[in-house]
Amino acid sequence: MPKTPAQRWLHWGITLTVAGLFVACSTMPNPLSLGSLNSGYSEEQPALSGDGRFLAFVSNRNGRRGILLYDVQRQQLMDLPGLNRPGEIAEHPSLSYTGRYIAYIADDRGRGIVAVYDRAIERSQPLTLWYRGQVRHPSISPDGRYIVYETGSRGQWDIEVIDRGPNIELDMADSPPSAEIKN
């Protein structure tokens, strides 16, 4: 039995609707890939290295909140092994001149501490384990030696400075480019 024009339109309408639902419900990759600067997830607290090459930021990609490092020149995310450990939330990044050092707040079991991550050795060092008050908003000097942060031990926000000492390897403009640090 031949279909009327109305029946054909109805058939095609239903077919296209079902196809559209199938495509909409299928698992399709996010058009903004996980390796790009922006994704479908929350991205916040950006910090730029002094040479403008690296951008650190906080994201909840990969199912948990942590610090990511983006190479602006290569337009790709960099690996940070040992930085975003399970059970720890890393926030408020600050970068040294070439991005070798990342100062940040590590929230480990509800207690915030200031820490610094060294990309060359892929390790974090907690700096305020001894501190009893709240800490927030660390900022690292371009050479990576000094870190300033806010403290709340006296019932108000004050500024503290940590001198990591004369024996640390400084992050200098004439040092090897950060891209040569383990990526």
mmCIF file of C-alpha atoms in Angstrom:
data_model
loop_
_atom_site.group_PDB
_atom_site.id
_atom_site.type_symbol
_atom_site.label_atom_id
_atom_site.label_comp_id
_atom_site.label_asym_id
_atom_site.label_seq_id
_atom_site.Cartn_x
_atom_site.Cartn_y
_atom_site.Cartn_z
ATOM 1 C CA MET A 1 0.000 0.000 0.000
ATOM 2 C CA PRO A 2 1.587 3.349 -1.019
ATOM 3 C CA LYS A 3 2.224 5.910 1.728
ATOM 4 C CA THR A 4 0.663 9.330 1.633
ATOM 5 C CA PRO A 5 2.939 12.383 1.757
ATOM 6 C CA ALA A 6 1.888 12.974 5.368
ATOM 7 C CA GLN A 7 2.847 9.403 6.326
ATOM 8 C CA ARG A 8 6.258 9.780 4.630
ATOM 9 C CA TRP A 9 6.906 13.061 6.514
ATOM 10 C CA LEU A 10 5.863 11.388 9.758
ATOM 11 C CA HIS A 11 8.156 8.390 9.029
ATOM 12 C CA TRP A 12 11.163 10.647 8.283
ATOM 13 C CA GLY A 13 10.397 12.844 11.308
ATOM 14 C CA ILE A 14 10.366 9.858 13.647
ATOM 15 C CA THR A 15 13.518 8.410 12.040
ATOM 16 C CA LEU A 16 15.417 11.691 12.434
ATOM 17 C CA THR A 17 14.194 12.121 16.011
ATOM 18 C CA VAL A 18 15.346 8.616 16.973
ATOM 19 C CA ALA A 19 18.691 9.154 15.220
ATOM 20 C CA GLY A 20 19.145 12.477 17.027
ATOM 21 C CA LEU A 21 18.400 10.862 20.395
ATOM 22 C CA PHE A 22 20.841 8.071 19.630
ATOM 23 C CA VAL A 23 23.616 10.522 18.777
ATOM 24 C CA ALA A 24 22.846 12.744 21.782
ATOM 25 C CA CYS A 25 22.886 9.807 24.196
ATOM 26 C CA SER A 26 25.964 8.108 22.783
ATOM 27 C CA THR A 27 29.348 8.576 24.412
ATOM 28 C CA MET A 28 31.032 11.213 22.313
ATOM 29 C CA PRO A 29 34.287 12.880 23.239
ATOM 30 C CA ASN A 30 34.103 16.400 24.589
ATOM 31 C CA PRO A 31 34.948 18.775 21.738
ATOM 32 C CA LEU A 32 37.465 20.383 24.088
ATOM 33 C CA SER A 33 39.946 17.599 24.741
ATOM 34 C CA LEU A 34 41.439 16.844 28.124
ATOM 35 C CA GLY A 35 44.827 17.911 26.742
ATOM 36 C CA SER A 36 43.711 21.391 25.752
ATOM 37 C CA LEU A 37 43.769 24.531 27.849
ATOM 38 C CA ASN A 38 40.028 24.699 28.455
ATOM 39 C CA SER A 39 37.754 21.725 28.939
ATOM 40 C CA GLY A 40 34.183 21.076 29.956
ATOM 41 C CA TYR A 41 35.346 21.152 33.584
ATOM 42 C CA SER A 42 35.892 24.029 35.985
ATOM 43 C CA GLU A 43 39.275 25.733 35.446
ATOM 44 C CA GLU A 44 40.362 28.406 37.911
ATOM 45 C CA GLN A 45 43.196 30.065 39.862
ATOM 46 C CA PRO A 46 45.527 30.671 36.877
ATOM 47 C CA ALA A 47 49.207 31.536 37.412
ATOM 48 C CA LEU A 48 51.658 32.387 34.643
ATOM 49 C CA SER A 49 55.402 31.732 34.775
ATOM 50 C CA GLY A 50 57.649 34.801 34.577
ATOM 51 C CA ASP A 51 58.818 33.919 31.072
ATOM 52 C CA GLY A 52 55.197 33.474 29.930
ATOM 53 C CA ARG A 53 55.716 29.916 28.781
ATOM 54 C CA PHE A 54 53.749 27.973 31.397
ATOM 55 C CA LEU A 55 50.309 28.375 32.883
ATOM 56 C CA ALA A 56 49.376 26.543 36.083
ATOM 57 C CA PHE A 57 45.734 26.298 37.089
ATOM 58 C CA VAL A 58 43.344 24.257 39.200
ATOM 59 C CA SER A 59 40.888 21.922 37.487
ATOM 60 C CA ASN A 60 38.575 19.077 38.401
ATOM 61 C CA ARG A 61 39.431 17.038 35.310
ATOM 62 C CA ASN A 62 40.166 13.356 35.815
ATOM 63 C CA GLY A 63 37.502 13.144 38.514
ATOM 64 C CA ARG A 64 39.335 15.085 41.221
ATOM 65 C CA ARG A 65 40.587 18.578 41.888
ATOM 66 C CA GLY A 66 44.250 19.318 41.272
ATOM 67 C CA ILE A 67 46.881 21.537 39.665
ATOM 68 C CA LEU A 68 47.559 21.227 35.954
ATOM 69 C CA LEU A 69 50.426 22.784 33.980
ATOM 70 C CA TYR A 70 49.913 23.957 30.412
ATOM 71 C CA ASP A 71 52.797 24.683 28.040
ATOM 72 C CA VAL A 72 51.610 27.773 26.149
ATOM 73 C CA GLN A 73 54.272 27.377 23.461
ATOM 74 C CA ARG A 74 53.541 23.716 22.683
ATOM 75 C CA GLN A 75 49.819 24.074 23.483
ATOM 76 C CA GLN A 76 49.707 20.925 25.606
ATOM 77 C CA LEU A 77 49.391 19.830 29.208
ATOM 78 C CA MET A 78 52.563 18.758 30.986
ATOM 79 C CA ASP A 79 52.931 15.763 33.295
ATOM 80 C CA LEU A 80 53.415 16.562 36.979
ATOM 81 C CA PRO A 81 54.205 13.172 38.560
ATOM 82 C CA GLY A 82 53.972 13.236 42.331
ATOM 83 C CA LEU A 83 52.135 16.566 42.582
ATOM 84 C CA ASN A 84 48.444 15.665 42.760
ATOM 85 C CA ARG A 85 48.561 12.795 45.221
ATOM 86 C CA PRO A 86 45.453 10.789 46.211
ATOM 87 C CA GLY A 87 43.737 12.195 49.290
ATOM 88 C CA GLU A 88 45.337 15.618 48.838
ATOM 89 C CA ILE A 89 43.840 18.688 47.207
ATOM 90 C CA ALA A 90 46.374 21.043 45.626
ATOM 91 C CA GLU A 91 45.283 24.657 45.031
ATOM 92 C CA HIS A 92 46.493 28.241 44.524
ATOM 93 C CA PRO A 93 49.543 27.581 42.334
ATOM 94 C CA SER A 94 52.334 30.118 41.862
ATOM 95 C CA LEU A 95 55.155 29.592 39.344
ATOM 96 C CA SER A 96 58.823 30.536 39.390
ATOM 97 C CA TYR A 97 60.358 32.242 36.355
ATOM 98 C CA THR A 98 60.649 29.234 34.002
ATOM 99 C CA GLY A 99 58.024 27.131 35.783
ATOM 100 C CA ARG A 100 60.516 24.797 37.427
ATOM 101 C CA TYR A 101 59.032 25.419 40.888
ATOM 102 C CA ILE A 102 55.324 25.478 41.756
ATOM 103 C CA ALA A 103 54.360 26.810 45.182
ATOM 104 C CA TYR A 104 50.865 25.778 46.249
ATOM 105 C CA ILE A 105 48.520 24.993 49.116
ATOM 106 C CA ALA A 106 48.158 21.284 49.808
ATOM 107 C CA ASP A 107 45.035 20.370 51.757
ATOM 108 C CA ASP A 108 45.879 17.069 53.354
ATOM 109 C CA ARG A 109 43.114 15.683 55.587
ATOM 110 C CA GLY A 110 41.576 19.116 56.095
ATOM 111 C CA ARG A 111 44.759 20.967 57.063
ATOM 112 C CA GLY A 112 46.300 23.381 54.584
ATOM 113 C CA ILE A 113 50.070 23.578 54.222
ATOM 114 C CA VAL A 114 52.335 25.529 51.889
ATOM 115 C CA ALA A 115 54.390 23.238 49.669
ATOM 116 C CA VAL A 116 56.697 23.600 46.677
ATOM 117 C CA TYR A 117 56.926 21.155 43.778
ATOM 118 C CA ASP A 118 60.203 20.849 41.840
ATOM 119 C CA ARG A 119 59.598 19.709 38.265
ATOM 120 C CA ALA A 120 63.265 18.731 37.829
ATOM 121 C CA ILE A 121 63.131 16.057 40.544
ATOM 122 C CA GLU A 122 59.353 15.471 40.383
ATOM 123 C CA ARG A 123 58.891 15.885 44.123
ATOM 124 C CA SER A 124 56.998 18.118 46.534
ATOM 125 C CA GLN A 125 58.393 19.532 49.725
ATOM 126 C CA PRO A 126 56.005 20.643 52.498
ATOM 127 C CA LEU A 127 57.162 23.934 54.007
ATOM 128 C CA THR A 128 54.711 24.682 56.833
ATOM 129 C CA LEU A 129 54.095 21.354 58.550
ATOM 130 C CA TRP A 130 55.058 23.010 61.837
ATOM 131 C CA TYR A 131 52.639 25.899 61.392
ATOM 132 C CA ARG A 132 49.456 25.682 63.476
ATOM 133 C CA GLY A 133 47.362 28.433 61.856
ATOM 134 C CA GLN A 134 45.621 28.660 58.527
ATOM 135 C CA VAL A 135 47.624 29.395 55.394
ATOM 136 C CA ARG A 136 46.531 30.631 51.973
ATOM 137 C CA HIS A 137 47.626 32.284 48.702
ATOM 138 C CA PRO A 138 51.322 31.380 48.381
ATOM 139 C CA SER A 139 53.485 33.252 45.887
ATOM 140 C CA ILE A 140 56.973 32.142 44.862
ATOM 141 C CA SER A 141 59.779 34.507 43.824
ATOM 142 C CA PRO A 142 60.961 34.275 40.213
ATOM 143 C CA ASP A 143 64.172 32.477 41.262
ATOM 144 C CA GLY A 144 62.259 30.028 43.509
ATOM 145 C CA ARG A 145 64.113 30.885 46.713
ATOM 146 C CA TYR A 146 61.410 32.840 48.572
ATOM 147 C CA ILE A 147 57.780 32.016 49.165
ATOM 148 C CA VAL A 148 55.318 34.434 50.727
ATOM 149 C CA TYR A 149 51.875 33.445 51.962
ATOM 150 C CA GLU A 150 49.042 34.629 54.182
ATOM 151 C CA THR A 151 48.694 33.270 57.712
ATOM 152 C CA GLY A 152 45.789 33.442 60.112
ATOM 153 C CA SER A 153 47.350 32.538 63.447
ATOM 154 C CA ARG A 154 46.732 35.884 65.208
ATOM 155 C CA GLY A 155 43.044 36.214 64.372
ATOM 156 C CA GLN A 156 43.795 38.308 61.293
ATOM 157 C CA TRP A 157 45.550 37.681 57.999
ATOM 158 C CA ASP A 158 49.285 38.433 58.110
ATOM 159 C CA ILE A 159 52.112 37.898 55.620
ATOM 160 C CA GLU A 160 54.952 35.417 56.205
ATOM 161 C CA VAL A 161 58.088 34.818 54.146
ATOM 162 C CA ILE A 162 59.949 31.535 53.796
ATOM 163 C CA ASP A 163 63.567 31.640 52.663
ATOM 164 C CA ARG A 164 64.353 28.226 51.185
ATOM 165 C CA GLY A 165 68.042 28.972 51.704
ATOM 166 C CA PRO A 166 71.122 29.686 49.638
ATOM 167 C CA ASN A 167 71.663 26.036 48.717
ATOM 168 C CA ILE A 168 68.621 25.525 46.502
ATOM 169 C CA GLU A 169 69.094 25.476 42.754
ATOM 170 C CA LEU A 170 67.719 28.811 41.594
ATOM 171 C CA ASP A 171 65.344 29.113 38.660
ATOM 172 C CA MET A 172 67.152 31.690 36.564
ATOM 173 C CA ALA A 173 66.456 33.083 33.107
ATOM 174 C CA ASP A 174 69.790 31.771 31.840
ATOM 175 C CA SER A 175 69.196 28.265 33.237
ATOM 176 C CA PRO A 176 68.200 25.466 30.853
ATOM 177 C CA PRO A 177 64.710 25.972 29.408
ATOM 178 C CA SER A 178 61.874 24.390 31.399
ATOM 179 C CA ALA A 179 60.999 22.195 28.427
ATOM 180 C CA GLU A 180 64.203 20.281 29.109
ATOM 181 C CA ILE A 181 63.054 19.576 32.653
ATOM 182 C CA LYS A 182 61.338 16.201 32.754
ATOM 183 C CA ASN A 183 58.080 16.511 30.860
#
